[in-house]
């Protein structure tokens, strides 16, 4: 706490009172710390692929490029790392646009059922390639919600992509839509690795990963869930997760209903 005290003097210079200004600098300090940590994280995340790209390029230029097989192998790594860089930059841009309200949400009342259906279909190939069963459990009637369609698509893509990513072959990913009086809940359930209890609260933080190596190996940026949280906050909903390690994870988000149920 920062306290600034100034005397409040009358016309003849007599002390009439004191003005005290209290600044809660712990909050400011905390924000500064969060910002510094964020910049550190971003720099580190950017540096890792750049270092790899630079290292493999130099080795190629030093002569490795004359061996065809090595050449191909190295270029594939470079391509992979460049892909990571580009995903990272895209996620950072998305996050900062949403976080600093530079993106105006375009809310409209739409039926959520086909949005889920169409978005999840985009990941069907990915799931099938991994030998996963992708199940949709959606109501047979309209479920109106007031949302920005593109943003909700991104939320669904991020959650289902994670479910597929962290579930081993022959597993199952199930997307459910449940309705209550004044809100709807979307569940994304998987039979994957699960998340330890102590990490559950933290997975929505920027760059937080339960297993850094695994996330990186699978192409993750560590930003997907924080983007999800921001978007759902903007919609007045909530996000959360229940999980049992070794059994699977159940992510959910809620949205206010778009129209009164009559
Ligand atoms: P990433 O790009 O690393 O997947 P996210 O922000 O999407 O970043 O997720 C943060 C972390 O939460 C992941 O690194 C992973 O440890 C954990 N996680 C997210 N979804 C799942 C899931 N369906 N099953 C197991 N762990 C998950």
mmCIF file of C-alpha atoms and ligand atoms in Angstrom:
data_model
loop_
_atom_site.group_PDB
_atom_site.id
_atom_site.type_symbol
_atom_site.label_atom_id
_atom_site.label_comp_id
_atom_site.label_asym_id
_atom_site.label_seq_id
_atom_site.Cartn_x
_atom_site.Cartn_y
_atom_site.Cartn_z
ATOM 1 C CA UNK A 1 0.000 0.000 0.000
ATOM 2 C CA UNK A 2 1.320 3.436 -0.900
ATOM 3 C CA UNK A 3 0.088 6.330 1.263
ATOM 4 C CA UNK A 4 0.462 9.972 0.288
ATOM 5 C CA UNK A 5 -0.484 12.483 2.994
ATOM 6 C CA UNK A 6 -0.835 16.200 2.199
ATOM 7 C CA UNK A 7 -1.820 18.930 4.668
ATOM 8 C CA UNK A 8 -4.921 20.916 3.867
ATOM 9 C CA UNK A 9 -4.225 24.526 4.910
ATOM 10 C CA UNK A 10 -6.619 27.381 5.564
ATOM 11 C CA UNK A 11 -6.239 31.040 4.367
ATOM 12 C CA UNK A 12 -3.963 31.982 7.237
ATOM 13 C CA UNK A 13 -1.842 28.935 6.889
ATOM 14 C CA UNK A 14 -3.512 27.068 9.719
ATOM 15 C CA UNK A 15 -3.891 23.340 9.435
ATOM 16 C CA UNK A 16 -7.495 22.580 8.554
ATOM 17 C CA UNK A 17 -7.105 18.955 7.816
ATOM 18 C CA UNK A 18 -5.159 16.242 6.070
ATOM 19 C CA UNK A 19 -5.770 14.558 2.765
ATOM 20 C CA UNK A 20 -4.599 10.989 2.553
ATOM 21 C CA UNK A 21 -4.387 9.185 -0.759
ATOM 22 C CA UNK A 22 -4.103 5.427 -0.585
ATOM 23 C CA UNK A 23 -2.848 3.516 -3.604
ATOM 24 C CA UNK A 24 -3.090 -0.209 -3.658
ATOM 25 C CA UNK A 25 0.283 -0.836 -5.254
ATOM 26 C CA UNK A 26 0.201 -4.541 -4.539
ATOM 27 C CA UNK A 27 -2.258 -4.809 -7.414
ATOM 28 C CA UNK A 28 -0.016 -2.776 -9.693
ATOM 29 C CA UNK A 29 3.019 -4.830 -8.663
ATOM 30 C CA UNK A 30 1.090 -8.016 -9.296
ATOM 31 C CA UNK A 31 0.080 -6.866 -12.779
ATOM 32 C CA UNK A 32 3.662 -5.899 -13.517
ATOM 33 C CA UNK A 33 4.831 -9.325 -12.405
ATOM 34 C CA UNK A 34 2.244 -11.041 -14.572
ATOM 35 C CA UNK A 35 3.318 -8.944 -17.546
ATOM 36 C CA UNK A 36 7.015 -9.649 -17.045
ATOM 37 C CA UNK A 37 6.333 -13.359 -16.703
ATOM 38 C CA UNK A 38 4.255 -13.257 -19.851
ATOM 39 C CA UNK A 39 7.005 -11.545 -21.846
ATOM 40 C CA UNK A 40 9.522 -14.071 -20.480
ATOM 41 C CA UNK A 41 7.288 -16.928 -21.505
ATOM 42 C CA UNK A 42 6.639 -15.529 -24.966
ATOM 43 C CA UNK A 43 10.342 -14.924 -25.556
ATOM 44 C CA UNK A 44 11.183 -18.415 -24.443
ATOM 45 C CA UNK A 45 8.468 -19.995 -26.570
ATOM 46 C CA UNK A 46 9.603 -18.045 -29.626
ATOM 47 C CA UNK A 47 13.245 -18.769 -29.018
ATOM 48 C CA UNK A 48 12.897 -22.534 -28.896
ATOM 49 C CA UNK A 49 11.771 -23.024 -32.519
ATOM 50 C CA UNK A 50 14.006 -20.242 -33.825
ATOM 51 C CA UNK A 51 17.048 -21.853 -32.180
ATOM 52 C CA UNK A 52 16.149 -25.196 -33.736
ATOM 53 C CA UNK A 53 15.617 -23.659 -37.178
ATOM 54 C CA UNK A 54 18.908 -21.810 -36.966
ATOM 55 C CA UNK A 55 20.824 -24.869 -35.741
ATOM 56 C CA UNK A 56 19.556 -27.187 -38.456
ATOM 57 C CA UNK A 57 20.009 -24.572 -41.187
ATOM 58 C CA UNK A 58 23.627 -23.990 -40.158
ATOM 59 C CA UNK A 59 24.352 -27.705 -40.102
ATOM 60 C CA UNK A 60 22.882 -27.999 -43.607
ATOM 61 C CA UNK A 61 24.982 -25.106 -44.877
ATOM 62 C CA UNK A 62 28.076 -26.591 -43.242
ATOM 63 C CA UNK A 63 27.824 -29.564 -45.565
ATOM 64 C CA UNK A 64 24.990 -31.771 -44.354
ATOM 65 C CA UNK A 65 22.946 -30.727 -47.364
ATOM 66 C CA UNK A 66 25.042 -32.919 -49.618
ATOM 67 C CA UNK A 67 23.684 -36.043 -47.976
ATOM 68 C CA UNK A 68 20.216 -36.449 -49.365
ATOM 69 C CA UNK A 69 18.657 -38.334 -46.471
ATOM 70 C CA UNK A 70 19.994 -36.046 -43.751
ATOM 71 C CA UNK A 71 18.970 -33.071 -45.817
ATOM 72 C CA UNK A 72 15.364 -34.257 -46.037
ATOM 73 C CA UNK A 73 15.227 -35.114 -42.346
ATOM 74 C CA UNK A 74 16.550 -31.696 -41.309
ATOM 75 C CA UNK A 75 14.242 -29.802 -43.629
ATOM 76 C CA UNK A 76 11.287 -31.683 -42.174
ATOM 77 C CA UNK A 77 12.338 -30.581 -38.686
ATOM 78 C CA UNK A 78 12.718 -26.997 -39.882
ATOM 79 C CA UNK A 79 9.267 -27.152 -41.455
ATOM 80 C CA UNK A 80 7.802 -28.549 -38.234
ATOM 81 C CA UNK A 81 9.404 -25.808 -36.123
ATOM 82 C CA UNK A 82 8.263 -23.104 -38.529
ATOM 83 C CA UNK A 83 4.749 -24.510 -38.207
ATOM 84 C CA UNK A 84 4.988 -24.191 -34.438
ATOM 85 C CA UNK A 85 6.172 -20.588 -34.734
ATOM 86 C CA UNK A 86 3.302 -19.692 -36.947
ATOM 87 C CA UNK A 87 0.703 -21.325 -34.639
ATOM 88 C CA UNK A 88 2.237 -19.556 -31.680
ATOM 89 C CA UNK A 89 2.074 -16.167 -33.371
ATOM 90 C CA UNK A 90 -1.520 -16.775 -34.441
ATOM 91 C CA UNK A 91 -2.529 -17.759 -30.886
ATOM 92 C CA UNK A 92 -0.742 -14.750 -29.410
ATOM 93 C CA UNK A 93 -2.525 -12.413 -31.810
ATOM 94 C CA UNK A 94 -5.900 -13.997 -31.035
ATOM 95 C CA UNK A 95 -5.272 -13.784 -27.311
ATOM 96 C CA UNK A 96 -4.164 -10.164 -27.305
ATOM 97 C CA UNK A 97 -7.051 -9.087 -29.545
ATOM 98 C CA UNK A 98 -9.558 -10.667 -27.189
ATOM 99 C CA UNK A 99 -7.800 -9.654 -23.995
ATOM 100 C CA UNK A 100 -7.485 -6.003 -24.879
ATOM 101 C CA UNK A 101 -10.995 -5.855 -26.293
ATOM 102 C CA UNK A 102 -9.688 -4.956 -29.686
ATOM 103 C CA UNK A 103 -12.056 -7.381 -31.219
ATOM 104 C CA UNK A 104 -15.697 -6.420 -31.134
ATOM 105 C CA UNK A 105 -17.776 -9.511 -30.546
ATOM 106 C CA UNK A 106 -20.601 -9.714 -33.072
ATOM 107 C CA UNK A 107 -23.349 -11.262 -31.004
ATOM 108 C CA UNK A 108 -26.304 -12.815 -32.755
ATOM 109 C CA UNK A 109 -28.927 -15.306 -31.750
ATOM 110 C CA UNK A 110 -28.208 -18.592 -33.470
ATOM 111 C CA UNK A 111 -28.997 -22.247 -33.105
ATOM 112 C CA UNK A 112 -25.999 -23.880 -31.442
ATOM 113 C CA UNK A 113 -26.712 -27.399 -32.729
ATOM 114 C CA UNK A 114 -25.494 -27.004 -36.349
ATOM 115 C CA UNK A 115 -22.546 -24.882 -35.192
ATOM 116 C CA UNK A 116 -21.311 -27.746 -33.033
ATOM 117 C CA UNK A 117 -22.046 -30.260 -35.748
ATOM 118 C CA UNK A 118 -20.163 -28.398 -38.483
ATOM 119 C CA UNK A 119 -17.225 -27.424 -36.305
ATOM 120 C CA UNK A 120 -16.674 -30.895 -34.920
ATOM 121 C CA UNK A 121 -16.827 -32.370 -38.434
ATOM 122 C CA UNK A 122 -13.719 -30.359 -39.267
ATOM 123 C CA UNK A 123 -11.801 -32.527 -36.790
ATOM 124 C CA UNK A 124 -13.286 -35.852 -37.870
ATOM 125 C CA UNK A 125 -10.339 -36.687 -40.137
ATOM 126 C CA UNK A 126 -7.864 -35.955 -37.350
ATOM 127 C CA UNK A 127 -9.765 -38.175 -34.909
ATOM 128 C CA UNK A 128 -10.157 -41.011 -37.438
ATOM 129 C CA UNK A 129 -6.468 -40.934 -38.300
ATOM 130 C CA UNK A 130 -5.731 -41.466 -34.639
ATOM 131 C CA UNK A 131 -8.228 -44.308 -34.474
ATOM 132 C CA UNK A 132 -10.572 -42.429 -32.144
ATOM 133 C CA UNK A 133 -14.311 -42.624 -31.990
ATOM 134 C CA UNK A 134 -15.908 -39.170 -32.241
ATOM 135 C CA UNK A 135 -19.436 -39.074 -30.862
ATOM 136 C CA UNK A 136 -21.954 -36.228 -30.991
ATOM 137 C CA UNK A 137 -24.849 -36.200 -28.566
ATOM 138 C CA UNK A 138 -26.970 -33.215 -29.582
ATOM 139 C CA UNK A 139 -30.659 -32.438 -29.058
ATOM 140 C CA UNK A 140 -32.972 -32.929 -32.033
ATOM 141 C CA UNK A 141 -34.333 -29.411 -31.708
ATOM 142 C CA UNK A 142 -33.047 -25.836 -31.912
ATOM 143 C CA UNK A 143 -30.932 -24.506 -29.041
ATOM 144 C CA UNK A 144 -30.791 -20.725 -29.406
ATOM 145 C CA UNK A 145 -27.839 -18.887 -27.872
ATOM 146 C CA UNK A 146 -26.570 -15.333 -28.166
ATOM 147 C CA UNK A 147 -22.971 -15.664 -29.347
ATOM 148 C CA UNK A 148 -20.292 -14.521 -31.723
ATOM 149 C CA UNK A 149 -20.314 -17.499 -34.069
ATOM 150 C CA UNK A 150 -16.627 -17.359 -35.065
ATOM 151 C CA UNK A 151 -15.533 -17.166 -31.445
ATOM 152 C CA UNK A 152 -17.674 -20.096 -30.363
ATOM 153 C CA UNK A 153 -16.302 -22.103 -33.265
ATOM 154 C CA UNK A 154 -12.824 -21.391 -31.999
ATOM 155 C CA UNK A 155 -13.758 -22.516 -28.482
ATOM 156 C CA UNK A 156 -15.141 -25.789 -29.842
ATOM 157 C CA UNK A 157 -12.139 -26.333 -32.101
ATOM 158 C CA UNK A 158 -9.679 -25.769 -29.260
ATOM 159 C CA UNK A 159 -11.483 -28.084 -26.827
ATOM 160 C CA UNK A 160 -12.119 -30.892 -29.291
ATOM 161 C CA UNK A 161 -8.618 -30.572 -30.748
ATOM 162 C CA UNK A 162 -7.170 -30.988 -27.233
ATOM 163 C CA UNK A 163 -9.426 -33.966 -26.535
ATOM 164 C CA UNK A 164 -8.221 -35.685 -29.711
ATOM 165 C CA UNK A 165 -4.626 -34.625 -29.087
ATOM 166 C CA UNK A 166 -4.420 -35.974 -25.537
ATOM 167 C CA UNK A 167 -6.340 -39.219 -26.135
ATOM 168 C CA UNK A 168 -4.452 -42.328 -27.244
ATOM 169 C CA UNK A 169 -5.637 -44.526 -30.154
ATOM 170 C CA UNK A 170 -8.860 -46.523 -29.693
ATOM 171 C CA UNK A 171 -10.130 -43.920 -27.267
ATOM 172 C CA UNK A 172 -13.339 -41.931 -27.458
ATOM 173 C CA UNK A 173 -14.202 -38.237 -27.669
ATOM 174 C CA UNK A 174 -17.783 -37.251 -27.002
ATOM 175 C CA UNK A 175 -19.421 -33.852 -27.428
ATOM 176 C CA UNK A 176 -22.680 -33.268 -25.581
ATOM 177 C CA UNK A 177 -25.081 -30.364 -25.436
ATOM 178 C CA UNK A 178 -27.271 -30.076 -22.336
ATOM 179 C CA UNK A 179 -30.004 -27.491 -21.774
ATOM 180 C CA UNK A 180 -31.188 -25.964 -18.527
ATOM 181 C CA UNK A 181 -33.710 -23.204 -17.802
ATOM 182 C CA UNK A 182 -31.418 -20.258 -18.425
ATOM 183 C CA UNK A 183 -28.209 -21.682 -19.793
ATOM 184 C CA UNK A 184 -26.811 -24.345 -22.045
ATOM 185 C CA UNK A 185 -23.767 -26.476 -21.314
ATOM 186 C CA UNK A 186 -21.442 -28.031 -23.854
ATOM 187 C CA UNK A 187 -19.367 -30.994 -22.664
ATOM 188 C CA UNK A 188 -16.265 -32.298 -24.382
ATOM 189 C CA UNK A 189 -15.395 -35.640 -22.830
ATOM 190 C CA UNK A 190 -12.413 -37.799 -23.635
ATOM 191 C CA UNK A 191 -10.873 -41.057 -22.503
ATOM 192 C CA UNK A 192 -7.365 -39.624 -22.605
ATOM 193 C CA UNK A 193 -4.449 -39.037 -20.293
ATOM 194 C CA UNK A 194 -6.428 -36.951 -17.818
ATOM 195 C CA UNK A 195 -5.133 -34.080 -15.680
ATOM 196 C CA UNK A 196 -3.829 -34.380 -12.093
ATOM 197 C CA UNK A 197 -5.977 -32.707 -9.447
ATOM 198 C CA UNK A 198 -3.352 -30.079 -8.587
ATOM 199 C CA UNK A 199 -3.155 -28.853 -12.193
ATOM 200 C CA UNK A 200 -6.903 -28.572 -12.820
ATOM 201 C CA UNK A 201 -7.213 -24.941 -11.736
ATOM 202 C CA UNK A 202 -4.211 -23.867 -13.726
ATOM 203 C CA UNK A 203 -4.718 -25.295 -17.204
ATOM 204 C CA UNK A 204 -6.638 -22.162 -18.270
ATOM 205 C CA UNK A 205 -3.600 -19.970 -17.547
ATOM 206 C CA UNK A 206 -1.456 -18.759 -20.414
ATOM 207 C CA UNK A 207 1.360 -21.178 -21.223
ATOM 208 C CA UNK A 208 0.464 -23.535 -18.396
ATOM 209 C CA UNK A 209 0.951 -27.155 -19.432
ATOM 210 C CA UNK A 210 0.818 -30.276 -17.346
ATOM 211 C CA UNK A 211 3.544 -31.874 -19.406
ATOM 212 C CA UNK A 212 5.583 -29.386 -21.415
ATOM 213 C CA UNK A 213 7.436 -31.963 -23.471
ATOM 214 C CA UNK A 214 4.299 -33.832 -24.422
ATOM 215 C CA UNK A 215 2.402 -30.652 -25.299
ATOM 216 C CA UNK A 216 5.287 -29.448 -27.485
ATOM 217 C CA UNK A 217 5.706 -32.825 -29.147
ATOM 218 C CA UNK A 218 2.009 -32.774 -29.998
ATOM 219 C CA UNK A 219 2.282 -29.285 -31.470
ATOM 220 C CA UNK A 220 0.643 -27.379 -28.596
ATOM 221 C CA UNK A 221 1.272 -23.706 -27.864
ATOM 222 C CA UNK A 222 -0.034 -23.657 -24.286
ATOM 223 C CA UNK A 223 -2.460 -20.861 -25.184
ATOM 224 C CA UNK A 224 -5.524 -22.730 -26.438
ATOM 225 C CA UNK A 225 -7.379 -22.948 -23.128
ATOM 226 C CA UNK A 226 -6.659 -19.357 -22.112
ATOM 227 C CA UNK A 227 -8.214 -18.248 -25.403
ATOM 228 C CA UNK A 228 -11.220 -20.454 -24.603
ATOM 229 C CA UNK A 229 -11.577 -18.884 -21.159
ATOM 230 C CA UNK A 230 -11.402 -15.328 -22.493
ATOM 231 C CA UNK A 231 -14.025 -15.982 -25.132
ATOM 232 C CA UNK A 232 -16.430 -17.635 -22.699
ATOM 233 C CA UNK A 233 -15.935 -14.800 -20.162
ATOM 234 C CA UNK A 234 -16.831 -12.346 -22.903
ATOM 235 C CA UNK A 235 -20.054 -14.295 -23.459
ATOM 236 C CA UNK A 236 -20.981 -14.271 -19.778
ATOM 237 C CA UNK A 237 -20.490 -18.017 -19.423
ATOM 238 C CA UNK A 238 -18.197 -20.235 -17.384
ATOM 239 C CA UNK A 239 -15.598 -22.871 -18.271
ATOM 240 C CA UNK A 240 -14.272 -25.725 -16.220
ATOM 241 C CA UNK A 241 -12.916 -29.226 -16.193
ATOM 242 C CA UNK A 242 -13.301 -32.454 -14.252
ATOM 243 C CA UNK A 243 -10.683 -35.090 -14.790
ATOM 244 C CA UNK A 244 -9.300 -38.362 -13.509
ATOM 245 C CA UNK A 245 -5.726 -39.179 -14.506
ATOM 246 C CA UNK A 246 -5.613 -42.310 -16.600
ATOM 247 C CA UNK A 247 -9.373 -42.256 -17.182
ATOM 248 C CA UNK A 248 -10.029 -39.040 -19.067
ATOM 249 C CA UNK A 249 -11.093 -35.399 -18.938
ATOM 250 C CA UNK A 250 -14.450 -33.647 -19.095
ATOM 251 C CA UNK A 251 -14.239 -30.033 -20.184
ATOM 252 C CA UNK A 252 -17.367 -27.900 -20.220
ATOM 253 C CA UNK A 253 -18.509 -24.391 -20.979
ATOM 254 C CA UNK A 254 -21.830 -22.710 -20.408
ATOM 255 C CA UNK A 255 -23.584 -19.996 -22.385
ATOM 256 C CA UNK A 256 -26.631 -17.946 -21.458
ATOM 257 C CA UNK A 257 -29.697 -18.992 -23.426
ATOM 258 C CA UNK A 258 -30.401 -16.839 -26.419
ATOM 259 C CA UNK A 259 -34.165 -16.640 -26.057
ATOM 260 C CA UNK A 260 -36.731 -17.419 -23.408
ATOM 261 C CA UNK A 261 -38.037 -20.922 -23.374
ATOM 262 C CA UNK A 262 -41.752 -20.586 -23.933
HETATM 263 P P1 LIG B 1 -1.612 -26.872 -25.393
HETATM 264 O O1 LIG B 1 -1.334 -26.133 -26.644
HETATM 265 O O2 LIG B 1 -0.390 -27.237 -24.625
HETATM 266 O O3 LIG B 1 -2.543 -28.041 -25.606
HETATM 267 P P2 LIG B 1 -3.817 -25.625 -23.939
HETATM 268 O O4 LIG B 1 -3.939 -24.254 -23.372
HETATM 269 O O5 LIG B 1 -4.805 -26.019 -24.987
HETATM 270 O O6 LIG B 1 -2.332 -25.782 -24.456
HETATM 271 O O7 LIG B 1 -3.900 -26.676 -22.745
HETATM 272 C C1 LIG B 1 -3.068 -26.488 -21.604
HETATM 273 C C2 LIG B 1 -2.666 -27.820 -21.002
HETATM 274 O O8 LIG B 1 -3.802 -28.492 -20.439
HETATM 275 C C3 LIG B 1 -2.078 -28.815 -22.005
HETATM 276 O O9 LIG B 1 -0.707 -28.627 -22.204
HETATM 277 C C4 LIG B 1 -2.366 -30.155 -21.314
HETATM 278 O O10 LIG B 1 -1.377 -30.413 -20.341
HETATM 279 C C5 LIG B 1 -3.670 -29.894 -20.590
HETATM 280 N N1 LIG B 1 -4.856 -30.385 -21.348
HETATM 281 C C6 LIG B 1 -5.703 -29.648 -22.110
HETATM 282 N N2 LIG B 1 -6.684 -30.402 -22.624
HETATM 283 C C7 LIG B 1 -6.468 -31.669 -22.176
HETATM 284 C C8 LIG B 1 -7.151 -32.931 -22.348
HETATM 285 N N3 LIG B 1 -8.265 -33.025 -23.076
HETATM 286 N N4 LIG B 1 -6.611 -34.022 -21.721
HETATM 287 C C9 LIG B 1 -5.487 -33.925 -20.975
HETATM 288 N N5 LIG B 1 -4.805 -32.763 -20.767
HETATM 289 C C10 LIG B 1 -5.287 -31.656 -21.361
#
